[in-house]
Coordinates of C-alpha atoms in Angstrom, one line a residue:
M1 CA 89.8 113.0 72.3
D2 CA 91.0 112.1 68.8
E3 CA 94.4 110.8 69.9
E4 CA 95.1 107.1 70.1
Y5 CA 97.3 105.8 72.9
D6 CA 99.5 102.7 73.0
V7 CA 98.3 102.0 76.5
I8 CA 95.7 103.4 78.9
V9 CA 96.4 102.8 82.6
L10 CA 93.4 102.8 84.9
G11 CA 94.0 103.4 88.6
T12 CA 96.8 105.1 90.5
G13 CA 97.8 102.2 92.8
L14 CA 101.5 101.5 93.2
K15 CA 101.5 98.7 90.5
E16 CA 99.8 100.8 87.9
C17 CA 102.1 103.8 88.6
I18 CA 105.2 101.7 88.2
L19 CA 103.9 100.1 85.0
S20 CA 103.0 103.6 83.7
G21 CA 106.6 104.7 84.3
L22 CA 108.1 101.6 82.8
L23 CA 106.0 101.8 79.6
S24 CA 106.7 105.6 79.3
V25 CA 110.4 105.0 79.6
D26 CA 110.0 102.4 76.8
G27 CA 108.7 105.2 74.5
L28 CA 105.1 104.2 74.6
K29 CA 102.3 106.8 74.6
V30 CA 100.5 106.3 77.9
L31 CA 97.3 107.9 79.3
H32 CA 96.9 107.5 83.0
M33 CA 93.4 107.8 84.5
D34 CA 91.6 107.1 87.8
Q35 CA 87.9 106.7 88.7
N36 CA 88.5 107.9 92.2
D37 CA 88.8 111.5 93.4
Y38 CA 92.0 110.6 95.3
Y39 CA 95.4 109.3 94.4
G40 CA 96.8 105.9 95.2
G41 CA 93.9 103.4 94.7
E42 CA 94.0 100.6 97.3
S43 CA 97.5 101.7 98.4
T44 CA 96.4 105.3 99.1
S45 CA 97.6 107.3 102.2
L46 CA 95.1 108.9 104.6
N47 CA 95.2 111.7 107.1
L48 CA 93.6 111.1 110.5
N49 CA 90.2 112.6 109.5
Q50 CA 90.1 110.4 106.3
L51 CA 91.1 107.4 108.3
W52 CA 88.3 108.0 110.8
K53 CA 85.7 108.6 108.1
R54 CA 86.7 105.3 106.4
F55 CA 86.6 103.1 109.5
R56 CA 84.3 104.9 111.9
G57 CA 81.9 106.8 109.6
A58 CA 81.4 110.6 109.0
D59 CA 79.6 111.3 112.3
E60 CA 82.5 110.4 114.6
K61 CA 85.6 112.7 115.0
P62 CA 89.1 111.6 116.1
P63 CA 90.0 112.4 119.8
E64 CA 92.0 115.7 120.1
G65 CA 94.7 113.9 122.0
L66 CA 95.9 112.2 118.8
G67 CA 97.1 115.5 117.4
S68 CA 96.6 117.2 114.1
S69 CA 94.9 115.3 111.3
K70 CA 97.3 116.6 108.6
E71 CA 100.3 115.3 110.4
Y72 CA 99.1 111.7 109.8
N73 CA 99.9 110.0 106.5
V74 CA 98.7 106.4 107.0
D75 CA 99.5 104.1 104.1
M76 CA 96.7 101.6 103.5
I77 CA 99.1 99.0 102.2
P78 CA 102.5 99.8 103.7
K79 CA 105.5 97.8 102.7
F80 CA 109.3 98.0 103.1
I81 CA 111.6 98.2 100.1
I82 CA 114.3 95.5 100.1
A83 CA 117.6 97.4 99.5
N84 CA 118.9 95.0 96.9
G85 CA 115.4 94.0 95.7
N86 CA 113.7 94.5 92.3
L87 CA 111.7 97.6 93.3
V88 CA 114.9 99.6 93.8
R89 CA 116.1 98.4 90.4
V90 CA 112.8 99.4 88.8
L91 CA 113.0 102.9 90.4
I92 CA 116.5 103.3 89.1
H93 CA 115.4 102.1 85.6
T94 CA 112.6 104.7 85.5
D95 CA 115.0 107.4 86.8
V96 CA 112.7 108.4 89.7
T97 CA 115.3 107.8 92.4
K98 CA 116.5 111.4 92.0
Y99 CA 113.1 112.5 93.5
L100 CA 113.1 110.1 96.4
N101 CA 114.7 109.9 99.9
F102 CA 115.2 106.5 101.5
K103 CA 115.5 105.7 105.2
A104 CA 117.0 102.5 106.5
V105 CA 114.7 100.3 108.6
D106 CA 115.9 99.9 112.2
G107 CA 115.5 96.2 112.3
S108 CA 113.9 93.0 111.0
F109 CA 112.6 90.6 113.7
V110 CA 111.0 87.2 113.9
Y111 CA 108.6 85.6 116.4
N112 CA 110.1 82.4 117.8
K113 CA 109.1 80.3 120.8
G114 CA 107.0 83.1 122.2
K115 CA 109.8 85.7 121.9
I116 CA 110.7 88.5 119.5
C117 CA 114.3 88.0 118.1
K118 CA 116.3 90.1 115.7
V119 CA 116.9 88.3 112.4
P120 CA 120.6 87.7 111.8
A121 CA 121.8 89.4 108.6
N122 CA 125.1 87.6 108.2
D123 CA 127.1 84.7 109.6
V124 CA 128.6 86.8 112.4
E125 CA 125.2 88.0 113.7
A126 CA 124.0 84.4 113.4
L127 CA 126.6 83.3 115.9
K128 CA 125.3 85.8 118.4
S129 CA 121.6 85.2 117.9
P130 CA 119.5 83.8 120.7
L131 CA 117.5 82.0 118.0
M132 CA 119.9 79.1 118.1
G133 CA 122.0 77.0 120.5
L134 CA 125.7 76.7 120.2
F135 CA 125.9 73.6 117.9
E136 CA 123.0 74.8 115.8
K137 CA 124.9 78.1 115.3
R138 CA 127.9 76.3 113.9
R139 CA 125.7 74.4 111.5
A140 CA 123.8 77.6 110.5
R141 CA 127.1 79.4 109.9
K142 CA 128.2 76.8 107.4
F143 CA 124.9 77.1 105.7
F144 CA 125.1 80.9 105.5
I145 CA 128.6 80.8 104.2
Y146 CA 127.4 78.4 101.5
V147 CA 124.6 80.8 100.5
Q148 CA 126.9 83.8 100.5
D149 CA 129.6 82.1 98.4
Y150 CA 127.0 80.5 95.9
E151 CA 127.3 82.0 92.4
E152 CA 125.0 80.6 89.8
N153 CA 127.6 80.8 87.0
D154 CA 130.5 79.3 89.1
P155 CA 130.1 75.5 89.4
K156 CA 132.9 75.4 92.0
S157 CA 130.6 77.2 94.5
H158 CA 127.8 74.6 94.0
E159 CA 129.3 71.9 96.1
G160 CA 128.1 69.4 93.6
L161 CA 124.4 70.3 93.9
D162 CA 122.2 71.4 91.0
L163 CA 119.9 73.9 92.6
T164 CA 117.6 73.9 89.6
K165 CA 116.7 70.2 90.6
V166 CA 117.6 69.8 94.3
T167 CA 114.9 70.9 96.7
A168 CA 115.3 73.5 99.4
R169 CA 114.4 70.8 101.9
K170 CA 117.4 68.7 100.7
I171 CA 119.8 71.6 101.0
I172 CA 118.6 72.3 104.5
S173 CA 118.8 68.7 105.5
K174 CA 122.4 68.6 104.2
Y175 CA 123.3 71.1 106.9
G176 CA 121.2 69.4 109.6
L177 CA 119.3 72.5 110.6
E178 CA 116.5 72.3 113.2
D179 CA 112.8 73.1 112.5
D180 CA 112.9 76.5 114.3
T181 CA 116.0 77.6 112.4
I182 CA 114.3 76.5 109.1
D183 CA 111.3 78.6 110.2
F184 CA 113.2 81.9 110.5
I185 CA 115.5 81.3 107.5
G186 CA 112.6 80.4 105.2
H187 CA 110.1 83.1 106.4
A188 CA 112.1 86.0 107.8
L189 CA 115.2 85.8 105.5
A190 CA 113.9 84.3 102.3
L191 CA 110.5 85.8 102.8
H192 CA 108.4 82.8 101.8
Q193 CA 104.8 83.1 102.9
D194 CA 104.3 79.4 103.6
D195 CA 106.3 76.1 103.6
S196 CA 105.6 75.1 100.0
Y197 CA 109.0 76.4 99.0
L198 CA 110.7 73.4 100.8
D199 CA 109.7 71.0 98.0
Q200 CA 110.6 73.4 95.2
P201 CA 114.0 73.6 93.5
A202 CA 116.3 75.4 95.9
L203 CA 117.7 78.0 93.4
D204 CA 115.0 80.6 94.2
F205 CA 115.3 80.0 98.0
V206 CA 119.1 80.6 97.9
K207 CA 118.8 83.7 95.6
R208 CA 116.2 85.3 97.9
M209 CA 118.6 85.1 100.9
K210 CA 121.6 86.6 98.8
V211 CA 119.3 89.5 98.3
E212 CA 118.6 89.7 102.0
F213 CA 122.1 89.4 103.0
D214 CA 123.7 92.5 101.7
A215 CA 84.4 93.4 69.0
D216 CA 86.1 90.3 69.1
G217 CA 86.3 91.3 72.8
K218 CA 89.5 93.4 72.4
A219 CA 89.7 96.6 74.4
I220 CA 90.0 99.6 72.1
G221 CA 89.5 102.5 74.5
V222 CA 88.1 104.0 77.7
T223 CA 85.2 106.4 78.0
S224 CA 85.2 109.0 80.8
E225 CA 82.7 111.9 81.2
G226 CA 81.4 111.4 77.7
E227 CA 84.8 111.4 75.9
T228 CA 86.5 108.2 74.6
A229 CA 90.3 107.8 74.5
K230 CA 91.3 105.1 72.0
C231 CA 94.1 102.7 72.8
K232 CA 95.8 99.4 71.9
K233 CA 96.0 98.0 75.4
I234 CA 94.5 98.7 78.8
V235 CA 96.3 98.2 82.2
C236 CA 94.2 98.3 85.4
D237 CA 93.6 96.9 88.9
P238 CA 90.8 94.3 89.5
S239 CA 88.2 96.9 90.5
Y240 CA 87.9 98.2 86.9
L241 CA 87.1 94.9 85.3
P242 CA 85.3 92.8 88.0
D243 CA 84.0 90.3 85.4
K244 CA 87.5 89.4 84.3
V245 CA 88.9 88.4 87.8
K246 CA 88.2 85.8 90.5
K247 CA 88.5 85.9 94.3
V248 CA 91.4 83.8 95.6
G249 CA 91.4 84.8 99.2
K250 CA 91.3 87.7 101.6
V251 CA 93.6 89.7 103.8
A252 CA 92.8 90.6 107.4
R253 CA 94.6 93.6 109.0
A254 CA 94.6 95.9 111.9
I255 CA 95.8 99.5 111.8
C256 CA 97.0 100.8 115.2
I257 CA 98.0 104.1 116.6
M258 CA 100.4 104.0 119.6
S259 CA 102.6 106.3 121.7
H260 CA 105.5 103.9 121.9
P261 CA 107.6 101.5 119.7
I262 CA 106.8 97.8 119.6
P263 CA 108.3 96.2 122.8
H264 CA 111.4 94.1 122.6
T265 CA 112.5 95.6 119.2
S266 CA 115.3 97.8 120.7
D267 CA 113.0 100.9 120.6
S268 CA 113.0 100.7 116.8
H269 CA 111.0 103.5 115.0
S270 CA 110.7 101.3 111.9
V271 CA 110.5 97.6 112.0
Q272 CA 109.1 94.5 110.4
L273 CA 108.3 91.5 112.5
I274 CA 107.4 88.2 110.9
L275 CA 105.4 85.5 112.8
P276 CA 106.0 82.2 110.9
Q277 CA 102.9 80.1 110.5
K278 CA 104.2 77.2 112.6
Q279 CA 104.9 79.4 115.6
L280 CA 101.1 80.3 115.6
G281 CA 99.6 77.0 114.5
R282 CA 98.4 78.7 111.3
K283 CA 98.5 78.0 107.5
S284 CA 100.0 81.4 106.7
D285 CA 102.5 83.8 108.2
M286 CA 101.5 87.0 110.1
Y287 CA 103.2 90.3 109.6
L288 CA 103.8 93.3 111.8
F289 CA 104.9 96.7 110.3
C290 CA 105.7 99.7 112.3
C291 CA 106.8 103.3 111.5
S292 CA 106.6 106.5 113.4
Y293 CA 106.7 110.3 113.5
S294 CA 110.4 110.1 112.4
H295 CA 109.0 109.0 109.0
N296 CA 106.5 111.9 108.9
V297 CA 103.5 109.6 109.1
A298 CA 102.3 110.8 112.5
P299 CA 102.7 113.7 115.0
K300 CA 105.7 113.7 117.4
G301 CA 105.7 110.8 119.7
K302 CA 103.1 108.7 117.8
Y303 CA 103.7 105.3 116.1
I304 CA 101.6 103.6 113.4
A305 CA 101.6 99.8 113.4
F306 CA 99.9 97.3 111.1
V307 CA 99.2 93.6 111.6
S308 CA 98.2 91.6 108.6
T309 CA 97.8 88.0 107.4
E310 CA 96.0 85.9 104.9
A311 CA 92.6 85.5 106.5
E312 CA 91.6 82.0 107.5
T313 CA 88.4 83.0 109.3
D314 CA 85.8 85.8 109.2
K315 CA 86.9 87.2 112.6
P316 CA 89.9 89.6 112.1
E317 CA 89.9 90.6 115.8
V318 CA 90.4 87.0 116.9
E319 CA 92.7 86.0 114.1
L320 CA 95.1 89.0 114.4
K321 CA 95.2 88.8 118.3
P322 CA 98.7 87.1 118.4
G323 CA 100.2 90.0 116.5
V324 CA 98.2 92.8 118.2
D325 CA 99.2 91.4 121.6
L326 CA 102.8 92.0 120.8
L327 CA 102.2 95.7 120.3
G328 CA 101.7 96.6 123.9
S329 CA 99.1 99.4 124.7
V330 CA 97.2 100.7 121.7
E331 CA 95.3 104.0 121.7
E332 CA 93.2 103.3 118.6
I333 CA 92.7 100.2 116.4
F334 CA 90.9 99.7 113.2
Y335 CA 90.1 96.2 111.7
E336 CA 89.2 95.3 108.2
T337 CA 89.4 92.5 105.6
Y338 CA 89.7 92.9 101.9
D339 CA 89.4 90.4 99.1
R340 CA 92.3 89.3 96.9
Y341 CA 91.7 88.9 93.2
V342 CA 93.6 87.5 90.3
P343 CA 92.8 88.0 86.6
T344 CA 91.0 85.2 84.7
N345 CA 91.0 86.8 81.2
D346 CA 93.3 86.0 78.3
S347 CA 95.2 89.3 77.7
G348 CA 96.4 88.1 74.4
V349 CA 92.7 88.1 73.2
D350 CA 91.1 91.1 75.0
H351 CA 94.3 93.3 75.4
C352 CA 93.4 93.9 79.1
F353 CA 96.2 93.5 81.5
I354 CA 94.9 93.3 85.1
S355 CA 97.1 93.3 88.2
T356 CA 96.6 91.0 91.2
S357 CA 95.5 92.4 94.5
Y358 CA 98.0 93.2 97.2
D359 CA 98.9 90.4 99.6
A360 CA 99.6 90.6 103.4
T361 CA 103.4 90.7 103.2
T362 CA 105.3 93.7 104.6
H363 CA 107.7 94.0 101.7
F364 CA 107.4 94.9 98.0
E365 CA 108.9 91.8 96.4
T366 CA 105.6 90.0 95.5
T367 CA 104.2 93.4 94.3
V368 CA 107.1 94.0 91.9
D369 CA 107.1 90.4 90.7
D370 CA 103.5 91.0 89.4
V371 CA 104.6 94.3 87.8
I372 CA 107.5 92.7 86.0
A373 CA 105.3 89.8 84.7
M374 CA 102.7 92.3 83.5
Y375 CA 105.4 94.4 81.7
S376 CA 106.6 91.3 79.8
K377 CA 103.0 90.4 78.8
I378 CA 102.3 94.0 77.6
T379 CA 105.5 94.5 75.7
G380 CA 106.7 91.0 74.8
K381 CA 110.1 92.0 76.3
T382 CA 112.0 91.0 79.4
L383 CA 112.7 93.9 81.7
D384 CA 116.4 94.3 82.1
L385 CA 117.0 95.2 85.8
S386 CA 120.7 94.5 85.8
V387 CA 122.1 97.6 87.4
D388 CA 125.1 98.5 89.6
L389 CA 123.3 99.5 92.8
S390 CA 126.4 100.9 94.4
A391 CA 127.2 103.1 91.4
A392 CA 123.6 104.3 91.3
S393 CA 123.8 105.1 95.0
A394 CA 127.1 107.0 94.5
T395 CA 125.5 109.1 91.7
A396 CA 122.5 109.9 93.9
D397 CA 124.8 111.1 96.7
E398 CA 126.6 113.6 94.5

C-alpha cells in the first residue's frame, strides 16, 4: 500500500464505526480495519450457536427447544437510542438514517420500594404515578413544569437561579422533593449512574431531563499481513493498544433467554428498567434491558433480557441476583464480567486516539459523549449537532 490516509480506524465496534462515518463526512481519507474475523468488536451480535460457543464452549450445543440459531441476533452490548439524544443527531449528520428503521420502546421503568413502576414522561403522567403520594405529586409537577419551561437563553425562565453555579441538590431542595422521588428523577429520567450529580452545577441535570421529556512515538501507520498503510492519525478501541490504557473498573452482566416479557411491565416487548443504587444498597445502579422476537433478535415467542451493573465484587451471579429475580422464569442464562479501560496516552504526542470501554448503562448517551469528545480531539473542531429532528423525521417518512 503506497497510499497515505488521514486516519486509520482499527476495530468495528460502534464507537469506531460512528467516528469513521463522521471523519469521512468531513472529507478525510479513512481506512477502516479489524483484527477480528467478525464485525462489531465488543458490540458484536451473535446467533445462538455463536452465543453457546462463547459462553459454554465448542463441545456443547444449544437445546433444540430454543429454536433456530440463525433467528437469534443477540447484541453483546445492547443499548436504547434516546429519541432526542445525540446518537440520533450523529446518525442524521452522517446521513445514514435513510438506511435505518427505528422502533419505539414500549416503556421505561424504575425499581422503587420493591416494585416496578413506569417512569412518568411528563407532568400529567407524574400526577398518575404510583411512585409518589398526593402532596409529593404536586411538588413534583411544579418541578417538572420548571424543567420543561427552562430555556438556557431566556433568563425569565430561570426563576433567579444560575444553573451553571447552583447545584442539582439545591434545585431539588427548592421544590422539597423526597428521597425516593429524587432517586427516580436522577437515575431513571436524567440517567445519572450515581448520586455525584447532586453536588454538580444543575445545568446538565436539567438539560438531560428536557431530552428525556419529549519515532518520537507518533503513530505513522498500521501493518497488516505484511503490508503497511501509512496515516497521520490512528483511532482504535483499547484492545489494539493495551500499553496505552488503564483498567478503571469492570462490568458484570447476565444474558437471559425467556419465553415471556418481564413481569409487571405491561407485557412490554422492549423495555429498560433502572434499579437505582439506593434501592439495592449499592454504589452503582443496575440496568435491565429486554427485547424480543418482534425486534428480530429471537424466534417467535422468545425474549432476550440483559442485566448489567458496574461490578463491585467478583461474583456476578450473586451481584446481579436482584435484577435477575425480576425477570421471572429464565430458560438459559449466561454470566460474564469484562474490564473497562480508559486511555492514558497523550494523543497530541503519539497521534493515537483510543476510545473508552462500554459501560453498564442501557442507553447510548455515554457512548456518544465519548465519540464526540474523540472527534474534537482528532479534528480540532466542535461537532455541530444542531438539527431539526422533526424536519429530519418528516423527510425520512416521505
